[in-house]
Coordinates of C-alpha atoms in Angstrom, one line a residue:
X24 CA 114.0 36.0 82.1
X25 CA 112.9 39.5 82.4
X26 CA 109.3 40.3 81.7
X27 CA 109.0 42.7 77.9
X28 CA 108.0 45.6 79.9
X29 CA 111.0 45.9 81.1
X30 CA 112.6 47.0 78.5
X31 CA 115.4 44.7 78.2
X32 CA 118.4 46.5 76.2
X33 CA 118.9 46.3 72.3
X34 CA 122.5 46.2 71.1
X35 CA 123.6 47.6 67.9
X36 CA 126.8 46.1 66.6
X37 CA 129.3 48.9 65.6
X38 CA 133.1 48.6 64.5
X39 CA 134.2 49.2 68.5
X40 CA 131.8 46.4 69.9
X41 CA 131.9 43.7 67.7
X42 CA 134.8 41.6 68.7
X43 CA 133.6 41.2 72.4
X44 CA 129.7 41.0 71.7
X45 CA 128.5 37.3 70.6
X46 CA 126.7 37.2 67.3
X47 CA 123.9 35.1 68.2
X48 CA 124.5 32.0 65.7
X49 CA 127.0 28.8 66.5
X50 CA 128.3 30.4 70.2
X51 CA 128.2 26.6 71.4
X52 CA 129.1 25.0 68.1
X53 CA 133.3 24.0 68.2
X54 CA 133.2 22.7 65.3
X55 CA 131.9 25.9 63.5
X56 CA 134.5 28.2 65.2
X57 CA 135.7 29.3 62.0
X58 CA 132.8 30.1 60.1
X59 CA 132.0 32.4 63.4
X60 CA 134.8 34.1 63.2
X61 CA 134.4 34.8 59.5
X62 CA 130.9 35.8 59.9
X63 CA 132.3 38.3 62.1
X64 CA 134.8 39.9 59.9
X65 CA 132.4 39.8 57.0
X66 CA 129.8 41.8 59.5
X67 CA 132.7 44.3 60.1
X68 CA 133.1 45.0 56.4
X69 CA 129.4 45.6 55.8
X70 CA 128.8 47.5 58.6
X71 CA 131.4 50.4 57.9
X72 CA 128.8 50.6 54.8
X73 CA 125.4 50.8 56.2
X74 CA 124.8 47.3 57.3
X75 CA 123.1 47.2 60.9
X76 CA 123.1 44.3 63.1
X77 CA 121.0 44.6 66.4
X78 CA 120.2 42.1 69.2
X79 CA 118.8 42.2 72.1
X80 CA 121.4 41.9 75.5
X81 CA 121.0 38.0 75.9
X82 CA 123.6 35.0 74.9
X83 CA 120.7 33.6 72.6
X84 CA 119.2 33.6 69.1
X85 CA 117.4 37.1 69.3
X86 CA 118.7 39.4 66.6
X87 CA 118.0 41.3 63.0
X88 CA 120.3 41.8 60.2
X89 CA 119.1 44.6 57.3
X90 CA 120.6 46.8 55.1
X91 CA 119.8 49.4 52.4
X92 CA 119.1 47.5 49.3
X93 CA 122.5 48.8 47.7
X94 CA 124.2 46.7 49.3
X95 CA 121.9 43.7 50.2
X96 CA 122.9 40.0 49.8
X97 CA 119.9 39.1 47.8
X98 CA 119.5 38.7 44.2
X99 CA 116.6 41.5 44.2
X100 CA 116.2 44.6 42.3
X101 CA 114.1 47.2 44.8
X102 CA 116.0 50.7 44.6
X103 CA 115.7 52.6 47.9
X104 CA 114.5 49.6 50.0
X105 CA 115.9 48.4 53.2
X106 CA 116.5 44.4 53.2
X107 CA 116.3 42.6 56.1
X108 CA 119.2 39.6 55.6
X109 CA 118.9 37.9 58.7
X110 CA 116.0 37.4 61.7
X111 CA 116.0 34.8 64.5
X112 CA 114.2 34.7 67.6
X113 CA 114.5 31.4 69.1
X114 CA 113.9 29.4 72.3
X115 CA 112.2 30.5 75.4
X116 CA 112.4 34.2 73.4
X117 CA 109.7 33.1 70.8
X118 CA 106.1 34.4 70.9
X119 CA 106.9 36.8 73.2
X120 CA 107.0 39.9 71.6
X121 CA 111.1 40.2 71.0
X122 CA 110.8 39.7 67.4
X123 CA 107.8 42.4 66.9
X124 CA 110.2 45.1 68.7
X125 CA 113.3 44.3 66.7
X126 CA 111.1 44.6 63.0
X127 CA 110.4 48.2 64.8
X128 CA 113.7 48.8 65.0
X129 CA 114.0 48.3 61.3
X130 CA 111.0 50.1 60.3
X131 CA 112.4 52.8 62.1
X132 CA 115.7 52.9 60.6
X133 CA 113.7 52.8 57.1
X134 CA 111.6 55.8 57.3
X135 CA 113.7 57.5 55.0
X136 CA 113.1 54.2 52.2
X137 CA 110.5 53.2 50.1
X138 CA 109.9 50.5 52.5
X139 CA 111.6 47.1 53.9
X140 CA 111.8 43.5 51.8
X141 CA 112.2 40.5 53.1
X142 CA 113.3 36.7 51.9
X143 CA 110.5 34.0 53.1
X144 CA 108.8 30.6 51.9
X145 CA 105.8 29.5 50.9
X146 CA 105.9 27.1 53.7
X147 CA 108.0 27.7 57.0
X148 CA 111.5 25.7 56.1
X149 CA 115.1 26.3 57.9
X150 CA 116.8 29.1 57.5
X151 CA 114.1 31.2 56.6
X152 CA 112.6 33.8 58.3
X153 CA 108.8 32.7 59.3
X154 CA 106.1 34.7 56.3
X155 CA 103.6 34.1 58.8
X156 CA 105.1 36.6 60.8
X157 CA 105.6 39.1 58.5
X158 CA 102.2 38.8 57.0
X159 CA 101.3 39.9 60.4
X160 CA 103.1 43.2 60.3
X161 CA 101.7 44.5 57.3
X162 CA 103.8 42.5 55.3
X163 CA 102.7 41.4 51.4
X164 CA 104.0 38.6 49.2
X165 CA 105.5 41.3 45.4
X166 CA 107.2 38.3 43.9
X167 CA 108.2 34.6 44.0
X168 CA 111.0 32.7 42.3
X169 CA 111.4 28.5 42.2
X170 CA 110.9 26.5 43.7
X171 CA 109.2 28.1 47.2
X172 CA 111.0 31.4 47.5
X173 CA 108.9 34.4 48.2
X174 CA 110.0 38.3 48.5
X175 CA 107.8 40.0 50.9
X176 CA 107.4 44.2 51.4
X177 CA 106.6 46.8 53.6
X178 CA 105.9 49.8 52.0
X179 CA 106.0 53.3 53.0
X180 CA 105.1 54.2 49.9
X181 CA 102.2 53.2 48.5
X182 CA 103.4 53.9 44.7
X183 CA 106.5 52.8 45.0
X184 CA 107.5 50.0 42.2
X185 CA 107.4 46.6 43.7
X186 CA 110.7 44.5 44.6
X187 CA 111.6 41.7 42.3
X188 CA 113.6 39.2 42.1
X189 CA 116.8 38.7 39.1
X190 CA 115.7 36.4 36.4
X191 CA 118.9 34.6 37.8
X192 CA 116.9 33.8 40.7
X193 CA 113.9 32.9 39.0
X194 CA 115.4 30.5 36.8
X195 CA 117.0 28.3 39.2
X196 CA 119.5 26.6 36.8
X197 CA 122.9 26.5 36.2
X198 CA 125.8 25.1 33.8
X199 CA 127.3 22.7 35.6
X200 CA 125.3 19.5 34.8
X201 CA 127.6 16.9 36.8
X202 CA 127.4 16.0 40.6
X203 CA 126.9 18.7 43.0
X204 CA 127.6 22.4 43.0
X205 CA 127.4 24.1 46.1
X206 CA 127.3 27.8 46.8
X207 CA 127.9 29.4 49.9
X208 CA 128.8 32.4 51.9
X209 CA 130.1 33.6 55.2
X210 CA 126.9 34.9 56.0
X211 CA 126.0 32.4 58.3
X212 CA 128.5 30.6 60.3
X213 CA 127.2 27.4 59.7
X214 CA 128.2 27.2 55.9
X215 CA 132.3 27.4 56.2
X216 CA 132.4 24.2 58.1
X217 CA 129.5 22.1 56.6
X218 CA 130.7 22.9 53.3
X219 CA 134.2 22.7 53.1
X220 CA 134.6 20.1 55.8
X221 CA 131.3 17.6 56.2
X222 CA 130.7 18.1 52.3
X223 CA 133.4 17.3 50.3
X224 CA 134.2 14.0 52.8
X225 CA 131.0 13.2 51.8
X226 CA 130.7 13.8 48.5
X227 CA 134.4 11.7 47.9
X228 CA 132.9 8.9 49.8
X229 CA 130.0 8.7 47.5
X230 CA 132.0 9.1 44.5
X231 CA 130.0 11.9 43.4
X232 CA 132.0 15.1 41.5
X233 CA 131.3 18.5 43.5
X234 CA 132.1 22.1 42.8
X235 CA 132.4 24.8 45.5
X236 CA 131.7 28.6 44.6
X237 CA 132.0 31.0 47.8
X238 CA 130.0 34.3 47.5
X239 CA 132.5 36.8 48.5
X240 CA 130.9 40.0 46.6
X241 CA 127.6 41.7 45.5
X242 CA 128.6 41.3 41.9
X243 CA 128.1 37.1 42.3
X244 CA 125.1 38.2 44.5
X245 CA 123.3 39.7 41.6
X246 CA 124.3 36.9 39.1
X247 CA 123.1 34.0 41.4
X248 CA 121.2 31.2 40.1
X249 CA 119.3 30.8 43.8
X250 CA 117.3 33.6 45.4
X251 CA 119.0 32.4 48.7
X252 CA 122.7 33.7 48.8
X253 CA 123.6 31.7 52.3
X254 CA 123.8 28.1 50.9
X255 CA 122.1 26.4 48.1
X256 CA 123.1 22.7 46.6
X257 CA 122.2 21.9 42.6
X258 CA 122.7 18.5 41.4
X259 CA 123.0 18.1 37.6
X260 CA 121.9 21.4 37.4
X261 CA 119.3 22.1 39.2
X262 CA 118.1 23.3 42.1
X263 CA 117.6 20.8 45.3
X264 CA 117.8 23.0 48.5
X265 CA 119.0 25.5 50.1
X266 CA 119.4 23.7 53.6
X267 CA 122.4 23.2 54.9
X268 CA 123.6 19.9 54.7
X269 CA 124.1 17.6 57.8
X270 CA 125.7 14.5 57.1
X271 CA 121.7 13.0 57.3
X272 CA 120.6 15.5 55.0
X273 CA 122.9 14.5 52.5
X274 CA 122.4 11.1 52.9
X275 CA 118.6 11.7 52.1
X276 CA 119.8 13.5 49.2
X277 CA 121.7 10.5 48.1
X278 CA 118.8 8.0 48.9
X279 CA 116.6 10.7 46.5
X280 CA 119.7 10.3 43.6
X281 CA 119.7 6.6 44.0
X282 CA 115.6 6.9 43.5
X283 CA 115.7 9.0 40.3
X284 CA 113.9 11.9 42.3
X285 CA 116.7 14.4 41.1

């Protein structure tokens, strides 16, 4: 693996490079070849508005999504912010610095904002980029929403107004008060398969009445009951987890039902 000072090469995804460079997530996964694929054409769709998408020049986990806050896929209100939506730095990559040079990237690309906000977690869960991190960079926690979300900023501004959360977000609830309602989008390509394939098998094996919704637009974005538009599961209503559900994860959910926790 070549050593940070030299300078290995940072990648930005544009609509010319896209279909031959690997985006990072499920590149060994068969089963999730269509959620990749779909991650891929949403990617091309955002990026003709502003979204970036950079890595660095490696078939491995070492990238950072952001966008300006106009057209970020978090149910936030922070005019004139950049969002990071997505930040991974996995494997033998970790630690070493990677992640610290692609935040610069961003912080670069956001001179021009009031600053950058980022979706974390009180505690370090799946999914999720690490607050830990962050905090270490200058980062500060602005606003929290149920059960363990937490919005994090950057400012360039010291008097700029704080990022917040939607109520939506905050609340956590939703109408639907039988079985499971899942939510999903294509902006992980993980979610098409485990949703529309592992779930619903499982959910009809269990007897248990589920509702899909797919994100497809900012307009559900804003609306959304969960401050984390990739994937979140309610059951009865209410919020369980925004993890995406393996058939053992769903079994412990079902152990949990059986238990009266939910």
């Amino acid at each position: 693996m070549k050593d940070l000072k030299e300078s290995m090469e940072i990648i930005t995804l544009n609509e010319e490079n896209i279909d031959n460079e690997h985006i990072c997530c499920a590149i060994s996964n068969k089963k999730c070849v269509e959620g990749y694929l779909k991650k891929k054409e949403w990617l091309k769709q955002q990026i003709k508005d502003g979204y970036v998408f950079k890595k660095f020049n490696v078939n491995h986990k070492v990238f950072i999504e952001y966008c300006p806050s106009e057209i970020g896929w978090i149910p936030i209100t922070a005019p004139n912010y950049m969002v990071i939506n997505c930040f991974w730095v996995a494997g033998q990559y970790a630690g070493r610095g990677y992640g610290k040079r692609l935040l610069e990237e961003c912080i670069k690309d956001s001179e021009d904002k009031e600053g950058i906000v980022v979706l974390t977690s009180n505690k370090k869960k799946p999914y999720i980029s690490d607050k830990k991190f962050f905090l270490k960079q200058g980062f500060e926690v602005c606003d929290t929403a149920s059960p363990y979300f937490e919005l994090l900023v950057y400012k360039n501004n010291p008097n700029a107004v704080n990022p917040i959360f939607n109520q939506c977000a905050k609340e956590n609830i939703i109408s639907n008060k039988s079985g499971l309602t899942v939510y999903y989008s294509n902006l992980c390509p993980f979610t098409e398969y485990y949703t529309n394939t592992v779930i619903k098998e499982l959910a009809k094996r269990e007897g248990i009445p589920l509702e899909i919704i797919k994100i497809d637009n900012r307009e559900q974005v804003e609306s959304l009951p969960s401050a984390f538009s990739i994937y979140s599961v309610f059951y009865n209503g209410k919020f369980i987890t925004h993890e995406i559900l393996s058939e053992t994860k769903f079994n412990k959910i079902i152990e949990n039902i059986k238990k009266g926790i939910y």
